[in-house]
Coordinates of C-alpha atoms and ligand atoms in Angstrom, one line a residue:
M1 CA 0.0 0.0 0.0
A2 CA 1.5 3.4 -1.0
I3 CA 1.4 6.0 1.7
E4 CA -0.3 9.2 0.6
R5 CA -1.9 10.8 3.6
V6 CA 0.3 11.3 6.7
G7 CA -0.7 12.4 10.1
I8 CA 1.9 14.0 12.4
I9 CA 1.2 14.4 16.1
G10 CA 3.2 16.7 18.3
S11 CA 4.1 20.3 17.7
G12 CA 7.7 20.2 19.0
I13 CA 11.0 20.5 17.2
M14 CA 10.6 17.1 15.5
G15 CA 6.9 17.2 14.7
S16 CA 7.3 20.4 12.6
G17 CA 10.4 19.1 10.9
I18 CA 8.8 15.8 9.9
A19 CA 5.7 17.6 8.7
E20 CA 7.8 19.8 6.4
V21 CA 9.7 16.8 5.0
A22 CA 6.5 14.8 4.3
A23 CA 4.7 17.7 2.7
R24 CA 7.6 18.7 0.5
A25 CA 7.8 15.1 -0.7
G26 CA 4.2 15.4 -2.0
H27 CA 2.2 13.8 0.8
Q28 CA -1.0 15.2 2.2
V29 CA -0.2 16.1 5.8
V30 CA -2.5 16.5 8.8
L31 CA -0.7 18.1 11.7
R32 CA -2.3 17.5 15.1
S33 CA -1.4 19.4 18.2
R34 CA -3.3 19.5 21.5
T35 CA -4.6 23.0 21.1
A36 CA -5.7 25.1 18.1
E37 CA -3.1 27.7 19.0
T38 CA -0.1 25.3 18.9
A39 CA -1.5 23.7 15.7
A40 CA -1.6 27.2 14.1
D41 CA 1.9 27.8 15.4
M42 CA 3.1 24.7 13.6
V43 CA 1.8 26.1 10.3
T44 CA 3.5 29.5 11.0
R45 CA 6.8 27.7 11.7
L46 CA 6.4 25.7 8.5
E47 CA 5.7 28.9 6.5
K48 CA 8.8 30.5 8.0
S49 CA 11.0 27.5 7.2
L50 CA 9.7 27.3 3.7
G51 CA 10.2 31.1 3.3
K52 CA 13.9 30.6 4.2
Q53 CA 14.2 28.0 1.5
V54 CA 12.6 30.4 -1.0
E55 CA 15.1 33.1 0.1
K56 CA 18.0 30.7 -0.5
G57 CA 16.6 29.8 -4.0
K58 CA 16.0 26.2 -3.1
L59 CA 12.2 26.5 -3.6
D60 CA 10.1 28.9 -5.7
D61 CA 7.0 30.7 -4.6
A62 CA 4.7 28.2 -6.5
E63 CA 6.4 25.2 -4.8
R64 CA 6.1 26.8 -1.4
D65 CA 2.4 27.5 -2.0
A66 CA 1.8 23.9 -3.2
V67 CA 3.5 22.5 -0.1
L68 CA 1.4 24.7 2.2
A69 CA -1.8 23.7 0.3
R70 CA -1.0 20.0 1.2
V71 CA -0.9 20.7 4.9
T72 CA -3.9 21.1 7.3
A73 CA -3.5 21.7 11.1
T74 CA -6.0 20.6 13.7
S75 CA -6.4 20.0 17.4
D76 CA -8.8 17.1 16.7
L77 CA -7.4 13.6 16.8
E78 CA -10.4 12.3 14.8
A79 CA -9.1 14.3 11.8
L80 CA -6.4 11.6 11.4
A81 CA -9.0 8.9 10.8
D82 CA -8.3 8.4 7.1
C83 CA -4.5 8.7 7.2
D84 CA -2.3 5.9 5.7
L85 CA 0.5 6.6 8.2
V86 CA 0.5 8.4 11.5
V87 CA 3.9 9.5 12.9
E88 CA 3.7 10.3 16.6
S89 CA 6.3 12.8 17.9
V90 CA 5.1 13.9 21.3
I91 CA 7.1 14.0 24.6
E92 CA 9.4 11.0 25.3
D93 CA 7.2 9.5 27.9
L94 CA 6.0 5.9 27.6
G95 CA 2.7 6.3 29.4
V96 CA 1.7 9.3 27.3
K97 CA 2.7 7.5 24.0
Q98 CA 0.9 4.3 25.0
A99 CA -2.3 6.1 25.8
L100 CA -2.0 7.9 22.4
F101 CA -1.5 4.7 20.5
A102 CA -4.5 3.1 22.1
E103 CA -6.6 6.1 21.1
L104 CA -5.1 6.2 17.6
D105 CA -5.9 2.5 17.2
R106 CA -9.6 3.3 17.9
I107 CA -9.6 6.3 15.5
V108 CA -7.4 5.6 12.6
R109 CA -8.7 3.3 9.9
P110 CA -7.8 -0.4 10.2
G111 CA -4.7 -1.2 8.1
A112 CA -3.1 2.2 8.5
I113 CA 0.4 2.2 10.0
L114 CA 0.9 3.8 13.4
A115 CA 4.6 4.9 13.9
S116 CA 6.6 6.5 16.6
N117 CA 9.5 8.9 16.3
T118 CA 10.7 7.8 19.8
S119 CA 14.4 8.0 20.3
T120 CA 14.7 5.1 22.8
L121 CA 11.4 3.8 24.1
P122 CA 10.5 0.1 23.4
V123 CA 8.3 0.2 20.3
I124 CA 6.8 -3.1 21.2
E125 CA 5.1 -1.4 24.2
L126 CA 3.3 0.9 21.8
A127 CA 2.5 -2.0 19.4
V128 CA 0.8 -4.0 22.1
A129 CA -1.2 -1.0 23.2
T130 CA -3.1 -1.4 19.9
A131 CA -5.1 -4.2 18.3
R132 CA -2.8 -4.0 15.2
P133 CA 0.7 -4.8 16.5
D134 CA 1.7 -5.9 13.0
R135 CA 1.1 -2.3 11.7
V136 CA 3.2 -0.5 14.4
C137 CA 6.8 0.4 14.0
G138 CA 9.4 3.2 14.7
V139 CA 10.2 5.8 12.1
H140 CA 13.0 7.7 13.8
F141 CA 13.9 11.0 12.1
F142 CA 17.0 13.1 13.1
N143 CA 17.1 16.7 14.2
P144 CA 16.6 18.9 12.2
A145 CA 14.5 16.5 10.1
P146 CA 14.5 18.5 6.9
A147 CA 18.4 18.5 6.9
M148 CA 19.3 15.1 8.2
A149 CA 19.5 12.2 5.7
L150 CA 19.0 9.3 8.1
V151 CA 15.8 7.7 9.2
E152 CA 16.0 4.6 11.5
L153 CA 13.2 2.2 10.8
V154 CA 12.6 0.3 14.0
R155 CA 11.2 -3.2 13.8
P156 CA 9.4 -4.5 16.9
L157 CA 9.0 -8.3 17.1
T158 CA 5.4 -7.9 16.0
A159 CA 5.8 -5.8 12.8
S160 CA 5.1 -7.4 9.4
D161 CA 7.4 -7.3 6.4
D162 CA 4.7 -5.3 4.6
T163 CA 4.7 -2.6 7.3
M164 CA 8.5 -2.3 7.2
G165 CA 8.5 -2.2 3.4
E166 CA 5.9 0.5 3.3
V167 CA 7.7 2.8 5.8
R168 CA 10.9 2.3 3.9
A169 CA 9.2 3.4 0.7
F170 CA 7.8 6.4 2.6
A171 CA 11.2 7.4 4.0
E172 CA 12.8 7.0 0.5
R173 CA 10.1 9.2 -1.1
C174 CA 10.9 11.8 1.6
G175 CA 14.5 11.7 0.2
K176 CA 15.9 10.0 3.2
E177 CA 18.4 7.2 3.6
P178 CA 16.6 4.6 5.8
V179 CA 18.3 1.9 7.9
E180 CA 16.5 -0.9 9.7
V181 CA 17.2 -1.7 13.3
A182 CA 15.8 -4.1 15.9
D183 CA 13.8 -2.7 18.7
R184 CA 16.5 -2.0 21.3
A185 CA 16.8 1.1 23.4
G186 CA 18.7 3.8 21.4
F187 CA 18.6 1.9 18.2
I188 CA 21.9 2.5 16.3
V189 CA 22.7 6.1 16.5
N190 CA 21.7 7.1 20.1
A191 CA 23.1 3.8 21.6
L192 CA 26.5 4.8 20.2
L193 CA 26.2 8.6 20.5
F194 CA 24.9 9.1 24.1
P195 CA 27.8 7.5 26.1
Y196 CA 30.0 10.0 24.2
L197 CA 27.7 13.0 25.1
N198 CA 27.3 11.9 28.7
N199 CA 31.1 11.4 29.1
A200 CA 31.7 14.9 27.7
V201 CA 29.6 16.4 30.6
R202 CA 31.4 14.2 33.1
M203 CA 34.8 15.3 31.6
M204 CA 33.8 19.0 32.0
E205 CA 32.5 18.4 35.6
N206 CA 35.6 16.6 36.7
G207 CA 37.8 19.5 35.5
T208 CA 39.6 17.7 32.7
A209 CA 38.8 20.5 30.2
T210 CA 36.4 23.3 29.7
R211 CA 33.1 23.2 27.7
D212 CA 34.6 25.3 24.9
D213 CA 37.8 23.2 24.7
I214 CA 35.9 20.0 24.6
D215 CA 33.7 21.3 21.9
A216 CA 36.7 22.7 20.0
A217 CA 38.6 19.4 20.4
M218 CA 35.8 17.3 18.9
R219 CA 35.2 19.7 16.0
G220 CA 38.9 20.0 15.2
G221 CA 40.0 16.5 16.0
C222 CA 37.2 14.4 14.7
N223 CA 35.8 16.8 12.1
F224 CA 32.4 16.7 13.8
P225 CA 30.3 19.7 12.7
M226 CA 29.6 20.6 16.3
G227 CA 31.0 19.6 19.7
P228 CA 29.1 17.6 22.3
F229 CA 27.7 20.5 24.3
A230 CA 26.4 22.3 21.3
L231 CA 24.8 19.0 20.2
L232 CA 23.2 18.4 23.6
D233 CA 21.7 21.9 23.4
L234 CA 20.4 21.2 19.9
V235 CA 18.8 17.9 20.9
G236 CA 17.4 19.4 24.1
L237 CA 18.6 18.4 27.6
D238 CA 15.3 17.0 28.7
T239 CA 15.2 14.8 25.7
S240 CA 18.8 13.8 26.2
L241 CA 18.1 12.9 29.8
A242 CA 15.2 10.8 28.8
I243 CA 17.3 9.0 26.3
L244 CA 20.1 8.3 28.8
D245 CA 17.6 7.1 31.4
A246 CA 16.0 4.7 28.9
L247 CA 19.4 3.4 27.8
Y248 CA 20.5 2.9 31.4
D249 CA 17.2 1.1 32.3
E250 CA 17.6 -1.3 29.4
F251 CA 21.4 -2.1 29.6
R252 CA 22.6 -1.0 33.1
D253 CA 25.8 0.2 31.5
P254 CA 27.4 2.9 33.7
N255 CA 28.3 4.9 30.6
Y256 CA 24.5 5.4 30.1
A257 CA 23.9 6.6 33.7
P258 CA 23.1 10.3 33.3
V259 CA 25.7 12.6 34.8
P260 CA 24.0 14.4 37.8
L261 CA 24.6 17.9 36.3
L262 CA 22.4 17.0 33.3
R263 CA 19.5 16.2 35.6
R264 CA 20.0 19.3 37.6
M265 CA 20.1 21.5 34.5
V266 CA 16.8 20.0 33.3
S267 CA 15.2 20.7 36.8
A268 CA 16.5 24.3 36.5
G269 CA 14.6 24.6 33.1
K270 CA 17.9 24.8 31.2
L271 CA 16.8 22.7 28.2
G272 CA 19.1 24.0 25.5
R273 CA 18.2 25.9 22.4
K274 CA 14.5 25.5 22.9
S275 CA 14.5 27.2 26.3
G276 CA 17.0 29.9 25.3
S277 CA 19.7 28.4 27.7
G278 CA 21.5 25.2 28.2
F279 CA 25.3 24.7 28.1
Y280 CA 25.3 27.9 26.0
D281 CA 22.9 30.9 26.0
Y282 CA 20.8 31.6 23.0
A283 CA 19.4 35.0 22.0
R284 CA 15.6 34.5 21.8
Ligands
NAD301 N1 15.0 16.4 19.9 C1 15.6 15.6 19.1 O1 16.7 15.8 18.7 C2 14.9 14.3 18.7 C3 15.4 13.6 17.6 C4 14.7 12.4 17.2 C5 13.5 12.0 17.8 N2 13.1 12.7 18.9 C6 11.9 12.2 19.6 O2 10.8 13.0 19.1 C7 9.8 13.1 20.1 C8 9.4 14.6 20.3 O3 10.6 15.2 20.7 P1 10.9 16.8 20.5 O4 12.3 17.0 20.5 O5 10.1 17.3 19.2 O6 10.2 17.4 21.8 P2 9.6 18.8 22.1 O7 9.8 19.0 23.6 O8 10.1 19.9 21.2 O9 8.0 18.6 21.8 C9 7.2 17.7 22.5 C10 5.8 17.8 22.0 O10 5.0 16.9 22.9 C11 3.8 17.6 23.3 N3 3.4 17.0 24.6 C12 4.0 17.3 25.8 N4 3.3 16.6 26.8 C13 2.3 15.9 26.1 C14 1.2 15.1 26.5 N5 1.1 14.7 27.8 N6 0.4 14.6 25.6 C15 0.6 14.9 24.2 N7 1.5 15.7 23.8 C16 2.4 16.2 24.7 C17 4.3 19.1 23.4 O11 3.2 19.9 23.4 C18 5.2 19.2 22.2 O12 4.4 19.4 21.1 C19 10.3 12.4 21.3 O13 9.8 11.1 21.3 C20 11.8 12.4 21.1 O14 12.5 11.3 21.7 C21 13.7 13.9 19.3

């Protein structure tokens, strides 16, 4: 079954980015946020982002208008009923996502695929919250979704080959380079990346080097486009903490145990770019 109509749930960093990617690839997109205001904000953000592409000459006015014409925003979950694929991208909280999957299962037409953009949570726990576990999988975009080539397709034990094939075709139509991975916390990228990010915070805390020197070292010595602190701020410290907690819960590897400073910063509301302050300060 070809995926034409895509529902996106969650108006955070990732939801908006995935909506842009899917709409630019020619899909009909229904954006769902909890309130009418945040749904409208998502469209405003999309307009801004597309406007930037027009300024850079990557998109013309007619293409921008066509993309926007394919997008509708709503606060009503029922509006997702006739989607072929729904990508959930709300807060990284298993209870919240499970409740949402159970509700989506009731609302969205039988046979449609329900996917999560979770970074670490067990996709099987979302699959078994529905009566269609063969049609549930992970479709994990990277941040910022319009710019990053990778999509991890996460296969829980229950997913059918057809489901995985259809989400692969969707990711490819979106111009992405999908990889398939088993349903283990962190999948490929975060399981390898987060011990590094966590250890960078530990290294700063124990006085081995400063934030700026650690970031400079990883940019200059490994050719990374940004250092670990800049990347933590981009991902969001709350999301990063949730990822480390989930990795530690699953594997009990001390490299995954979040450094206390990270938890304290989240408690203090220092979430990175999205809150205006994290390891660095950002003009808002
Ligand atoms: N930030 C990243 O770099 C990144 C990358 C890939 C995947 N993800 C995953 O994407 C998902 C969303 O992350 P984000 O970075 O966009 O987060 P975000 O904090 O920017 O947005 C979270 C969204 O969830 C909504 N939300 C909060 N509580 C809710 C509730 N109780 N019920 C329904 N919605 C609720 C918020 O209104 C917001 O729209 C998470 O599963 C995260 O792990 C994040």
